[in-house]
Coordinates of C-alpha atoms and ligand atoms in Angstrom, one line a residue:
X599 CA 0.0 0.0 0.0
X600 CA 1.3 3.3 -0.9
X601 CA 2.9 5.6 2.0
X602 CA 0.4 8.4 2.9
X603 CA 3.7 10.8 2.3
X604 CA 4.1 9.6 -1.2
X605 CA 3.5 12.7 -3.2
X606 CA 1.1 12.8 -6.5
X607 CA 3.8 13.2 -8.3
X608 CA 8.2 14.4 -7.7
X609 CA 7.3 18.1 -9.5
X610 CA 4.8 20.7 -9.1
X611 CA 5.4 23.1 -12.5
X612 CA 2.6 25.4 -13.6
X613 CA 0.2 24.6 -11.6
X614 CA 0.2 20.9 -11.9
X615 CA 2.2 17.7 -10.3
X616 CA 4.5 16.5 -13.1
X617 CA 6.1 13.4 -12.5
X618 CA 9.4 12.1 -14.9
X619 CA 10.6 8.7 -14.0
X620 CA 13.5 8.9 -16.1
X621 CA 15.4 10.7 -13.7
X622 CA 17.6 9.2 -10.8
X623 CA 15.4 8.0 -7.8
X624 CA 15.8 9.5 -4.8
X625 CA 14.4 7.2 -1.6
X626 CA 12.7 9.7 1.3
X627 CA 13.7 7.5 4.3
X628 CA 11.6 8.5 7.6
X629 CA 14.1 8.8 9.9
X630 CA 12.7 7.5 13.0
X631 CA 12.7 4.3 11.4
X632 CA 14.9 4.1 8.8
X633 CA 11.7 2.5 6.3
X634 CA 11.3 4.1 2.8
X635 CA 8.1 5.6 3.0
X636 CA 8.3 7.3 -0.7
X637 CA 10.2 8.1 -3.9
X638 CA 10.4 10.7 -6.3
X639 CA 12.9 11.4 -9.3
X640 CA 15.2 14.2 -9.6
X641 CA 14.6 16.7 -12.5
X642 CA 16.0 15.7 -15.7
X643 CA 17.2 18.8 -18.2
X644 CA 13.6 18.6 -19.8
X645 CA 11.9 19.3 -16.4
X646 CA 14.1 21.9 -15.2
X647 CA 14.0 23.5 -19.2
X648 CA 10.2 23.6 -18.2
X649 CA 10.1 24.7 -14.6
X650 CA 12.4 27.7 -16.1
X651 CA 10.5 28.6 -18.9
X652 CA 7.0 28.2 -17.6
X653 CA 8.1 30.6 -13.9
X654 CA 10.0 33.3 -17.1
X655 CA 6.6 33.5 -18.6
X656 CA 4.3 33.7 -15.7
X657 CA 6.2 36.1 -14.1
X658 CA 5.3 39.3 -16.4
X659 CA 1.8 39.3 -15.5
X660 CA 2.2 38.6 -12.0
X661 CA 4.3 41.8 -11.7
X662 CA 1.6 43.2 -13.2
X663 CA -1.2 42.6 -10.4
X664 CA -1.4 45.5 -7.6
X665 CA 0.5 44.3 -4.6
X666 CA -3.0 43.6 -2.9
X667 CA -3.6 41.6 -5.2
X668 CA -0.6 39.4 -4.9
X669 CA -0.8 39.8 -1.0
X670 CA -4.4 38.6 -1.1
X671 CA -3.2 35.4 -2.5
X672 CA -0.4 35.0 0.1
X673 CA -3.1 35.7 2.8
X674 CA -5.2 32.9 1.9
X675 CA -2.1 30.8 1.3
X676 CA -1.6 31.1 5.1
X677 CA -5.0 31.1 6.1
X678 CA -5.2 27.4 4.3
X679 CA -1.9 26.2 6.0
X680 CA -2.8 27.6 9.2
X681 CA -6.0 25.0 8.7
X682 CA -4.3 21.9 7.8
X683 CA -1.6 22.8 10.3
X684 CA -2.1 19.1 11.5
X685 CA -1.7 17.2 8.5
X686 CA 1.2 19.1 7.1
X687 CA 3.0 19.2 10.4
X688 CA 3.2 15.1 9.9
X689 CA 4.4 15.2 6.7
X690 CA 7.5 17.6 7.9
X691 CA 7.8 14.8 10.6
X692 CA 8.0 12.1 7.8
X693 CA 10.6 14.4 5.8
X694 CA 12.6 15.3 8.6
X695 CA 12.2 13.0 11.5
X696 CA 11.4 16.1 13.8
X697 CA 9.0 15.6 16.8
X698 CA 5.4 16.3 16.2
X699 CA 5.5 18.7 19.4
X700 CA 7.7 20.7 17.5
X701 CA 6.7 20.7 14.0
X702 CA 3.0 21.4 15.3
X703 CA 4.1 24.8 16.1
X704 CA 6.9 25.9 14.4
X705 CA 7.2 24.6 10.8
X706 CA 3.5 25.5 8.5
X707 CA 2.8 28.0 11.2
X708 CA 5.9 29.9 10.5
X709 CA 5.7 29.3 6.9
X710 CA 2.3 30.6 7.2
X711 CA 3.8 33.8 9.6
X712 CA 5.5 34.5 6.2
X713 CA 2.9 34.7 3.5
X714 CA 0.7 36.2 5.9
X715 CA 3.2 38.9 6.8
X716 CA 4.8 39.5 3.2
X717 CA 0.9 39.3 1.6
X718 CA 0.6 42.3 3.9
X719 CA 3.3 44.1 3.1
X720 CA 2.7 43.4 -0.5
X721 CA 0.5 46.0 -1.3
X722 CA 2.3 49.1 0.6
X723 CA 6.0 48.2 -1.6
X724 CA 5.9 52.0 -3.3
X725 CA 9.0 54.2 -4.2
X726 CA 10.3 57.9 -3.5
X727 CA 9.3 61.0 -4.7
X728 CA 12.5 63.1 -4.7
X729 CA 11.8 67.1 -5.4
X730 CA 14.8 68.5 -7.4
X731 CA 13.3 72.4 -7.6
X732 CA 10.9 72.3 -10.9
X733 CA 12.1 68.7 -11.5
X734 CA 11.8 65.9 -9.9
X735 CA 13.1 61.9 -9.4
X736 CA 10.7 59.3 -8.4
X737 CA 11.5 55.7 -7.6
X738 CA 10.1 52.5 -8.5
X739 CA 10.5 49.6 -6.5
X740 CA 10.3 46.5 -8.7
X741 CA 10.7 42.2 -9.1
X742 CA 13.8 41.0 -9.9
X743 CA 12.3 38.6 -12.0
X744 CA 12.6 34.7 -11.9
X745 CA 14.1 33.6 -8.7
X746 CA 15.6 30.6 -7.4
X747 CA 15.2 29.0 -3.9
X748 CA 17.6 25.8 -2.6
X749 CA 16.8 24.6 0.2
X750 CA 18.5 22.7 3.2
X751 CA 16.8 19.6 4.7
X752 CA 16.3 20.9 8.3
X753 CA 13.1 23.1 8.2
X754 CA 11.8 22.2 4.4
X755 CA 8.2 24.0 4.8
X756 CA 10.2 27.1 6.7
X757 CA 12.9 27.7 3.4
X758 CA 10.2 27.1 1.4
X759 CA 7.8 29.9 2.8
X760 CA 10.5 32.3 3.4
X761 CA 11.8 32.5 0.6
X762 CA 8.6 32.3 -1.6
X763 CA 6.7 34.7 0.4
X764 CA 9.2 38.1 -0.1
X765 CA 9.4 36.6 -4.0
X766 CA 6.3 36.4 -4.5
X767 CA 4.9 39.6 -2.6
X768 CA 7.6 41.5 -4.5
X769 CA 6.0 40.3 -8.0
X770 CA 8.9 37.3 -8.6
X771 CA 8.4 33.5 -9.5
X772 CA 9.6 30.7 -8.2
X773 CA 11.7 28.0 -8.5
X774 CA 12.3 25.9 -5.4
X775 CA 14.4 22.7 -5.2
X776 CA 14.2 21.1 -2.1
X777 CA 16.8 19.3 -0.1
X778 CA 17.3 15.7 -2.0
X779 CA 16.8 14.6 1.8
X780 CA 13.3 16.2 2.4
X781 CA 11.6 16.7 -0.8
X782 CA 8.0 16.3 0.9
X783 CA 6.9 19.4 1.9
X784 CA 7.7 22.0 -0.4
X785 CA 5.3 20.0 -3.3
X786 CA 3.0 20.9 -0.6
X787 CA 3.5 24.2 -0.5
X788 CA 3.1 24.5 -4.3
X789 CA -0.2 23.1 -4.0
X790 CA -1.2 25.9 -1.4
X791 CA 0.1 28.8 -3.1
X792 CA -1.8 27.3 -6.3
X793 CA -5.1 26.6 -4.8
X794 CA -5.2 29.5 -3.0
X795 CA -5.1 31.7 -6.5
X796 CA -1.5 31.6 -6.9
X797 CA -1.0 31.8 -11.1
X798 CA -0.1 28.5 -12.8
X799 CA 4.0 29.5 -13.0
X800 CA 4.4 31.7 -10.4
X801 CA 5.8 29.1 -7.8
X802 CA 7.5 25.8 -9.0
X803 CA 9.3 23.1 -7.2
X804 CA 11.2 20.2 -8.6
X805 CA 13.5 17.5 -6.9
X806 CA 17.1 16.7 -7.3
X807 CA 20.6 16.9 -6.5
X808 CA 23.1 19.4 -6.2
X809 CA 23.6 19.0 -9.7
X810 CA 20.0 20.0 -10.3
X811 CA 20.6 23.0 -8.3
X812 CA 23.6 24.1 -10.1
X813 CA 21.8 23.9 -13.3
X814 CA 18.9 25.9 -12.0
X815 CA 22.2 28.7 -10.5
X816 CA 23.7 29.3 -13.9
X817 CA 20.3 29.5 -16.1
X818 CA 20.7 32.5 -17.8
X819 CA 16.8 33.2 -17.4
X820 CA 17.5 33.3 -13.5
X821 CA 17.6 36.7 -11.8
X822 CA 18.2 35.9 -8.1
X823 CA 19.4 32.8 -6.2
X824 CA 18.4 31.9 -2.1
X825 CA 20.2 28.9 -1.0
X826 CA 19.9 27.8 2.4
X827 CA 23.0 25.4 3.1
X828 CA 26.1 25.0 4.3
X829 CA 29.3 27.2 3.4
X830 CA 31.4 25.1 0.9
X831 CA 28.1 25.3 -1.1
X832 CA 27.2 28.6 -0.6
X833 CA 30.8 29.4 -2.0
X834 CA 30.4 27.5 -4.7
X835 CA 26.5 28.7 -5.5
X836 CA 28.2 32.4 -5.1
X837 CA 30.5 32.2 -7.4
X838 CA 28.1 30.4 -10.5
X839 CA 25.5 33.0 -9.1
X840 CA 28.6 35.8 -10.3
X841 CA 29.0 34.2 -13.3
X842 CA 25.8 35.9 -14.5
X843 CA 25.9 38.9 -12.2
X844 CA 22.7 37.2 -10.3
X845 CA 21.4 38.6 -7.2
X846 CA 21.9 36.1 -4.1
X847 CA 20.9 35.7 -0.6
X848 CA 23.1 33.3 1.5
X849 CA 21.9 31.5 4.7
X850 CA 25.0 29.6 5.4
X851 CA 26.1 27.2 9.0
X852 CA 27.3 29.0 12.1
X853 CA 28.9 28.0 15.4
X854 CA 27.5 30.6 17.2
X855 CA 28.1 31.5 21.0
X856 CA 25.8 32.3 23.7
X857 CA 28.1 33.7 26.4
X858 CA 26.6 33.4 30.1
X859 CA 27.9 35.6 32.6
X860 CA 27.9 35.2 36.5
X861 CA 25.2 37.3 37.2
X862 CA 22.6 35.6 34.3
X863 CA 19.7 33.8 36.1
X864 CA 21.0 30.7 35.8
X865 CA 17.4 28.4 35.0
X866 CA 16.9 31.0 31.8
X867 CA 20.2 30.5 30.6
X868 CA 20.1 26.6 31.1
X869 CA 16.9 26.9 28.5
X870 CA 18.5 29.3 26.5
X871 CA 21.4 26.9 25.8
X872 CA 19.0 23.8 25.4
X873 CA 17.0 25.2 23.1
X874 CA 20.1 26.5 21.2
X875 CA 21.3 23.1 21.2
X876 CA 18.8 20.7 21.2
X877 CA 15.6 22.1 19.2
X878 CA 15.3 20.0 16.4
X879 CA 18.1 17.5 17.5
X880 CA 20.9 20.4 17.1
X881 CA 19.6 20.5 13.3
X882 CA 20.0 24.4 13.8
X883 CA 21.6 26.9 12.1
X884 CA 22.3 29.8 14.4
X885 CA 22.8 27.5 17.0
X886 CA 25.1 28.3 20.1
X887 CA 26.8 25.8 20.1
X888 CA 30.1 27.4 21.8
X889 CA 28.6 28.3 25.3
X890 CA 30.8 30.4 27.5
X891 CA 30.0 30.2 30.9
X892 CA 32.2 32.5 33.4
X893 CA 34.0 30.8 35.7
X894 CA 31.8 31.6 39.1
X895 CA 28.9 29.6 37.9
X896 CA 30.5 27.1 35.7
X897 CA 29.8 23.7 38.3
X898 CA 26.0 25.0 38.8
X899 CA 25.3 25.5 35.5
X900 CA 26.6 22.5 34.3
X901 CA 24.6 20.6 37.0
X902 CA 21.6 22.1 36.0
X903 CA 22.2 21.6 32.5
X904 CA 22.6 17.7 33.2
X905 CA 19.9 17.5 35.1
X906 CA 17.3 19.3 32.4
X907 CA 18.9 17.7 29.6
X908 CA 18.0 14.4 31.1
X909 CA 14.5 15.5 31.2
X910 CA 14.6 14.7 27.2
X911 CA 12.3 12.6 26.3
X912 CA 13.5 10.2 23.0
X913 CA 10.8 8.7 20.8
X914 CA 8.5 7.9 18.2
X915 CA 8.3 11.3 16.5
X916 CA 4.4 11.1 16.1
X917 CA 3.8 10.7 19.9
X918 CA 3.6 14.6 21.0
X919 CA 5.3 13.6 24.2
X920 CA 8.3 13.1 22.5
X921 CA 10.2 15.8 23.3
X922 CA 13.8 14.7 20.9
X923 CA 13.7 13.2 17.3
X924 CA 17.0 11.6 15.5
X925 CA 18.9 13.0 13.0
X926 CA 17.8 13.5 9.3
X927 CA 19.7 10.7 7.9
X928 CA 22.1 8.0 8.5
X929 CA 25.0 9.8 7.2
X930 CA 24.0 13.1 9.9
X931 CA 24.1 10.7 12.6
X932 CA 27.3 9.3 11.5
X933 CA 28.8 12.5 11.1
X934 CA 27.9 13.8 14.4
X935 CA 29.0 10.9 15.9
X936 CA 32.6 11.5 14.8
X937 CA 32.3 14.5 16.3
X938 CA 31.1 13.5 19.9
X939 CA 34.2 10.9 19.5
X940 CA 36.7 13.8 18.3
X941 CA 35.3 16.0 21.1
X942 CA 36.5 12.5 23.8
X943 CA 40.1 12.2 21.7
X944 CA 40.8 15.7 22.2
X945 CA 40.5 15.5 25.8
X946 CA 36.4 17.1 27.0
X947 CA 34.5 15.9 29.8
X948 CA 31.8 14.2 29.2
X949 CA 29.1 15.4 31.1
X950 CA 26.4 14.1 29.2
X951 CA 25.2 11.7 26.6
X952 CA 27.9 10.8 24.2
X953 CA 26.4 7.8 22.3
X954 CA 23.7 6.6 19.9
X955 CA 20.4 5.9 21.7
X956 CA 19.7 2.5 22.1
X957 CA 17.2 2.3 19.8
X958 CA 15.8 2.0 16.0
X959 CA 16.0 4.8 13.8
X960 CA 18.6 7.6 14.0
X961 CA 18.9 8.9 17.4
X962 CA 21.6 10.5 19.3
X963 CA 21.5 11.1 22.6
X964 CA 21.7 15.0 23.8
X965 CA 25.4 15.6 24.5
X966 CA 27.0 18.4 26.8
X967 CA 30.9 18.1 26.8
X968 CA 32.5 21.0 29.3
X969 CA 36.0 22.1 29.6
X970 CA 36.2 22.7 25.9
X971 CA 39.4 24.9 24.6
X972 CA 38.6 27.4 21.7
X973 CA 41.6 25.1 19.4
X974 CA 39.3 21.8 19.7
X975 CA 37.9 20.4 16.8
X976 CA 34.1 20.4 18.4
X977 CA 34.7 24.4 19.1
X978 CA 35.6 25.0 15.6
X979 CA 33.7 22.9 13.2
X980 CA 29.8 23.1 12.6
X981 CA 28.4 19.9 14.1
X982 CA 24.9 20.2 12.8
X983 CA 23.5 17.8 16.0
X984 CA 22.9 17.6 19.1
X985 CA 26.2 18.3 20.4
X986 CA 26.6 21.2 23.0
X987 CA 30.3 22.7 24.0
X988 CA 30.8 24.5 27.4
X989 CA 33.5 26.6 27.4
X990 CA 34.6 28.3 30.3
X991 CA 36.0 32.1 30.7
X992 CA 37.1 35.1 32.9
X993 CA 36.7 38.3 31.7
X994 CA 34.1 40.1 29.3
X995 CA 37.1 41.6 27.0
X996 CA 38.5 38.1 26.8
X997 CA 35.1 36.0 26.1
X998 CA 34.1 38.7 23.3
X999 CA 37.5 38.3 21.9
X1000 CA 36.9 34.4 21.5
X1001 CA 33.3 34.3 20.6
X1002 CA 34.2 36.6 18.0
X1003 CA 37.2 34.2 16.8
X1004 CA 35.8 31.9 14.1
X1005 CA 35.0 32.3 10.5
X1006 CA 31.1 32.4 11.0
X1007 CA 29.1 35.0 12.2
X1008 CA 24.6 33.7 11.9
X1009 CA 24.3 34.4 15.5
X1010 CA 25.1 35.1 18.9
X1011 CA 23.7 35.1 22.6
X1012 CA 24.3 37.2 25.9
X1013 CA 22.8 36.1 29.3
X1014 CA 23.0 38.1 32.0
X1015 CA 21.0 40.7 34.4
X1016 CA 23.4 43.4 33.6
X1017 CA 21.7 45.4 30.9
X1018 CA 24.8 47.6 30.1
X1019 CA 26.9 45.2 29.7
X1020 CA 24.2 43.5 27.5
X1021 CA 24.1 45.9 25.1
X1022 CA 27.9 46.6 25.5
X1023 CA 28.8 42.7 24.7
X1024 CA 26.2 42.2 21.9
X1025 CA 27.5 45.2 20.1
X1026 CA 31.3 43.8 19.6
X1027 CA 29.7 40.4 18.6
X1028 CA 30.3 39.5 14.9
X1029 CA 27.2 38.2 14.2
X1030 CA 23.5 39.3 12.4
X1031 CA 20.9 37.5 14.5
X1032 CA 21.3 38.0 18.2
X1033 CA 19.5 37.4 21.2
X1034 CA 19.7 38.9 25.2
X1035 CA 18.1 36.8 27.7
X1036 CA 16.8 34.4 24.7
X1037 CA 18.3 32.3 22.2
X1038 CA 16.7 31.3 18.5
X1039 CA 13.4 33.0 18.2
X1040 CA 12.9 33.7 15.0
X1041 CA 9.7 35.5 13.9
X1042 CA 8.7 37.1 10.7
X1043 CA 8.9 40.4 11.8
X1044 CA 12.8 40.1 12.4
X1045 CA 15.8 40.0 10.2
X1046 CA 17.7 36.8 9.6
X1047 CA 20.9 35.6 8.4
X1048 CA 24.7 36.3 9.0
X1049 CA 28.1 38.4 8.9
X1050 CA 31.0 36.6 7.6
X1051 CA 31.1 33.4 6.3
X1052 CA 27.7 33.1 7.4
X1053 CA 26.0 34.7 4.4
X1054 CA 25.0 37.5 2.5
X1055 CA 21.6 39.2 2.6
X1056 CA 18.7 38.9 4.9
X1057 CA 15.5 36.9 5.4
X1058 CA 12.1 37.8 6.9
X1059 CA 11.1 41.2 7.8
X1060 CA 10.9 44.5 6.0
X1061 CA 14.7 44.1 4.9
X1062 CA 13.7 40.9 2.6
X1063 CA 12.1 43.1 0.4
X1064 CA 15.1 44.9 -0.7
X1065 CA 16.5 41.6 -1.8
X1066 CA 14.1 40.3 -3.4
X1067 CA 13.3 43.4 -5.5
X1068 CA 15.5 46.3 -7.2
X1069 CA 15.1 50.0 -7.7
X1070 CA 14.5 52.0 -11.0
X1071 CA 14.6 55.8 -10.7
X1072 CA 13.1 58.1 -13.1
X1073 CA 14.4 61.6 -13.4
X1074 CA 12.0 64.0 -15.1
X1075 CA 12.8 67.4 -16.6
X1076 CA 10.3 70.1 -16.6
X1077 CA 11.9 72.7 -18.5
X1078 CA 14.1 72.9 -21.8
X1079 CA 17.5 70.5 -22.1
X1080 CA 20.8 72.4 -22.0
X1081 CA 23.6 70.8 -24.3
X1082 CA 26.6 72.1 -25.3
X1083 CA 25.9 72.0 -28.5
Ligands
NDP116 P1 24.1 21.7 1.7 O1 24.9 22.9 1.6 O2 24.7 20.3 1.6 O3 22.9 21.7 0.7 C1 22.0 22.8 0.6 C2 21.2 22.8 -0.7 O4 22.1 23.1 -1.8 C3 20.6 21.4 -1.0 O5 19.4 21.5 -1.6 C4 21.7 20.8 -1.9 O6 21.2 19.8 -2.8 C5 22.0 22.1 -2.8 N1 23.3 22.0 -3.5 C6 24.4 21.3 -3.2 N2 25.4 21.5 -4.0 C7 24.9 22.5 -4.9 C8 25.5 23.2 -6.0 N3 26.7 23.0 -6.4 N4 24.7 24.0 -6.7 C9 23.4 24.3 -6.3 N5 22.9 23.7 -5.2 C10 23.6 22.8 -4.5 O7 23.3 21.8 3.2 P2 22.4 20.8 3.9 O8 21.2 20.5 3.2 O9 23.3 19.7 4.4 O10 22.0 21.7 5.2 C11 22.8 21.9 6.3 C12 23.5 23.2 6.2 O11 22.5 24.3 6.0 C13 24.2 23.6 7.5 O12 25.5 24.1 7.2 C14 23.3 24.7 8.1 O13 24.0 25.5 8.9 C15 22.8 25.4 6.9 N6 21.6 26.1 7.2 C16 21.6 27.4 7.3 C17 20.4 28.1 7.6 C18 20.4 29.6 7.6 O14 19.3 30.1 7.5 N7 21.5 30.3 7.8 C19 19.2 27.4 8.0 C20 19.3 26.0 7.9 C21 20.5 25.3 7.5 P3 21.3 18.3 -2.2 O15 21.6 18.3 -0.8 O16 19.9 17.7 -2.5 O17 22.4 17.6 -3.0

């Protein structure tokens, strides 16, 4: 019997599922279980030729619709995955492996957060009107075109949303390519935007590779390129994306730090750090994963920490008691287990976890390791799992010096009751998302995305626009021309 997480069909391109078996399989594992629950077929040059072509064409007359049009759309795209929250929260659970108690409330509801906030900003995108004496410039804000989205596999109905959203409001099309890994939920997606009155065209996704992606990065027809990934392919998607002088927005990995001073109420910071570490099985990519704790409070917190952490609850994803999924794949949980064995080589204690969880499917257990040096391999490298280094410190000079030493920047975190020095801290931290008190909310209304290797651009908020969209101005003369001849 067919999987109920078997899509209609591997593509969704003008308005329709479009299926092409001759290209390569690619097996959607649940992760909880390690069973194929469905298949679908990367694009082959004739589906991405037709994804390409079909979003060129649609997009002229959807830049032609009033912004409240196009934001009216968007609304009721939100309004109808705000509805079937349920049933599309389990099919990111299928994709991803992600417990139910978190995908409930923050996967299609923060997908929907996007096309609900970008359909209402979609009507008020206007220019300038510059007075130059008689004269005068005005400005035009406009689409950029036919745009690109790549996905990673960690939040596939988030990327999806967030980058369709601003494209869309802005008068773009879509093409999205999911993660090979998760290629589930963005089909679904598709099928919102379109029933909810979305042109046939405007938003496309196909499956595939990398090498699909790349083909869909150096398309001449393509104006802009989002990837969400890590930084060897953002590089590499930069640089094609130069090729044709293509806009871009990068959401690259991090290993951000969430530095805890002596005064910080310790019980905050504890859930600051696990939900910085653990959300999503450390599937995260602003993650503070370097956690400086001053020395004072170091033994406390780390108790704390232990004690909370083995509060965890592993399990069948569906159950909403669950309170920690495994890792997307077989090869994540392999490659976070080399870490957790690195971070024992290279001399940190283990305070917690440390191991695969006895059980089927792809489970690690939540893993604190303390006495971390800034020069050790777990301090350095993204992990990408649930893999949390506690690194101790004594002064707030030297602790903003580390933090600040590593080629990322996505985001950083300050506890502490100390407001001044809150402010003080957060403003020498290299990063573009940061948090006092908190760690990795992310709503709509907020900028997202990183400093240094990290990225380029920004997601959600007001500042999305700008990069999803470019400016014509128009100066017009009133009086006579003067030439020199
Ligand atoms: P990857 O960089 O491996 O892949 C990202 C996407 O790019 C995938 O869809 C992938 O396809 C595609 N891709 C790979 N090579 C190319 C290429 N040459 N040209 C075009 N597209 C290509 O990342 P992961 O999927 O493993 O995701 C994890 C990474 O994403 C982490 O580093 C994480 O930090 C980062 N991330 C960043 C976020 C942010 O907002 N800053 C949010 C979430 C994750 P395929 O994999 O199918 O081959």
């Amino acid at each position: 019997m067919t999987h109920p997480a078997q899509p209609k069909a591997s593509h969704f391109i003008n308005g329709e599922y479009v299926e092409d078996t001759a290209g390569t399989p690619i097996p959607v594992i649940y992760a909880a279980t390690g069973e194929q629950i469905a298949t679908v077929y990367a694009a082959t040059p004739a589906i991405v030729d037709q994804a390409l072509s079909t979003a060129k064409e649609a997009q002229k007359a959807w830049a032609k619709m009033t912004g409240t049009e196009r934001g009216r759309i968007l609304r009721r795209a939100a309004d109808i995955m705000r509805e079937r929250n349920h049933e599309l929260s389990v099919l990111e659970t299928y994709d991803t492996g992600k417990p139910l108690q978190e995908t409930l409330v923050a996967d299609a509801t923060s997908g929907a957060d996007a096309l609900e906030y970008f359909g209402g900003l979609a009507g008020s995108l206007t220019g300038e009107h510059i007075p130059m004496g008689e004269d005068w410039v005005y400005t035009v804000r406009e689409a950029l075109g036919l745009c690109v989205g790549i996905g990673a596999w960690n939040y596939p109905t988030q990327i999806a949303c967030w980058k369709g959203a601003p494209a869309l409001a802005c008068g773009n099309s879509m093409v999205f390519k999911p993660s090979e890994t998760t290629p589930l939920c963005a089909l679904k997606v598709a099928e919102i935007l379109h029933e909810a009155g979305a042109p046939a065209g405007i938003y496309n996704v196909i499956q595939g590779m990398g090498e699909v992606g790349g083909a869909l990065v150096t398309d001449p027809r393509v104006d802009k390129v989002s990837l969400t990934g890590s930084v060897p392919t953002g590089k590499k998607v930069y640089a094609a994306a130069a090729e044709g002088m293509k806009h871009v927005t990068m959401e690259l990995g991090g290993k951000s730090p969430l530095i805890i001073f002596d005064d910080a109420d310790i019980d905050n910071a504890v859930g600051g750090a696990i939900n910085g570490n653990f959300y999503s099985s450390g599937q995260v990519c602003s993650n503070g994963t370097r956690v400086f704790v001053q020395k004072g409070i170091k033994e406390k917190f780390l108790a704390r920490l232990a004690e909370r952490t083995g509060n965890a609850i592993l399990g069948d994803p569906m159950d909403e008691a669950t309170s920690f999924g495994p890792m997307v794949t077989e090869n994540q949980m392999n490659i976070v287990l080399g870490y957790i064995e690195k971070g024992k080589e290279e001399g940190a204690r283990l305070i917690c976890g440390g191991a695969r969880a006895d059980m089927p499917g792809y489970y690690i257990q939540p893993t604190v390791f303390a006495d971390v040096t800034d020069d050790m391999t777990i301090a350095r490298e993204e992990i990408f799992g649930p893999v949390m280094s506690v690194l101790d410190f004594d002064t707030e000079e030297e602790v903003i010096a580390r933090a600040n030493d590593t080629e990322f920047g996505l985001s950083a975190g300050v506890f502490t009751n100390d407001f001044s020095r809150a402010h003080r801290v957060i403003g020498q931290l290299e990063a573009g998302s940061c948090f006092i008190n908190s760690y990795n909310d992310a709503p709509v209304e907020a900028p997202f995305g990183g400093v240094k290797a990290s990225g380029v651009g920004r997601e959600n908020s007001k500042e999305a626009i700008k990069h999803f969209s470019q400016v014509k101005s128009v100066y017009v003369r009133m009086g006579d021309v003067e030439a020199a001849f």
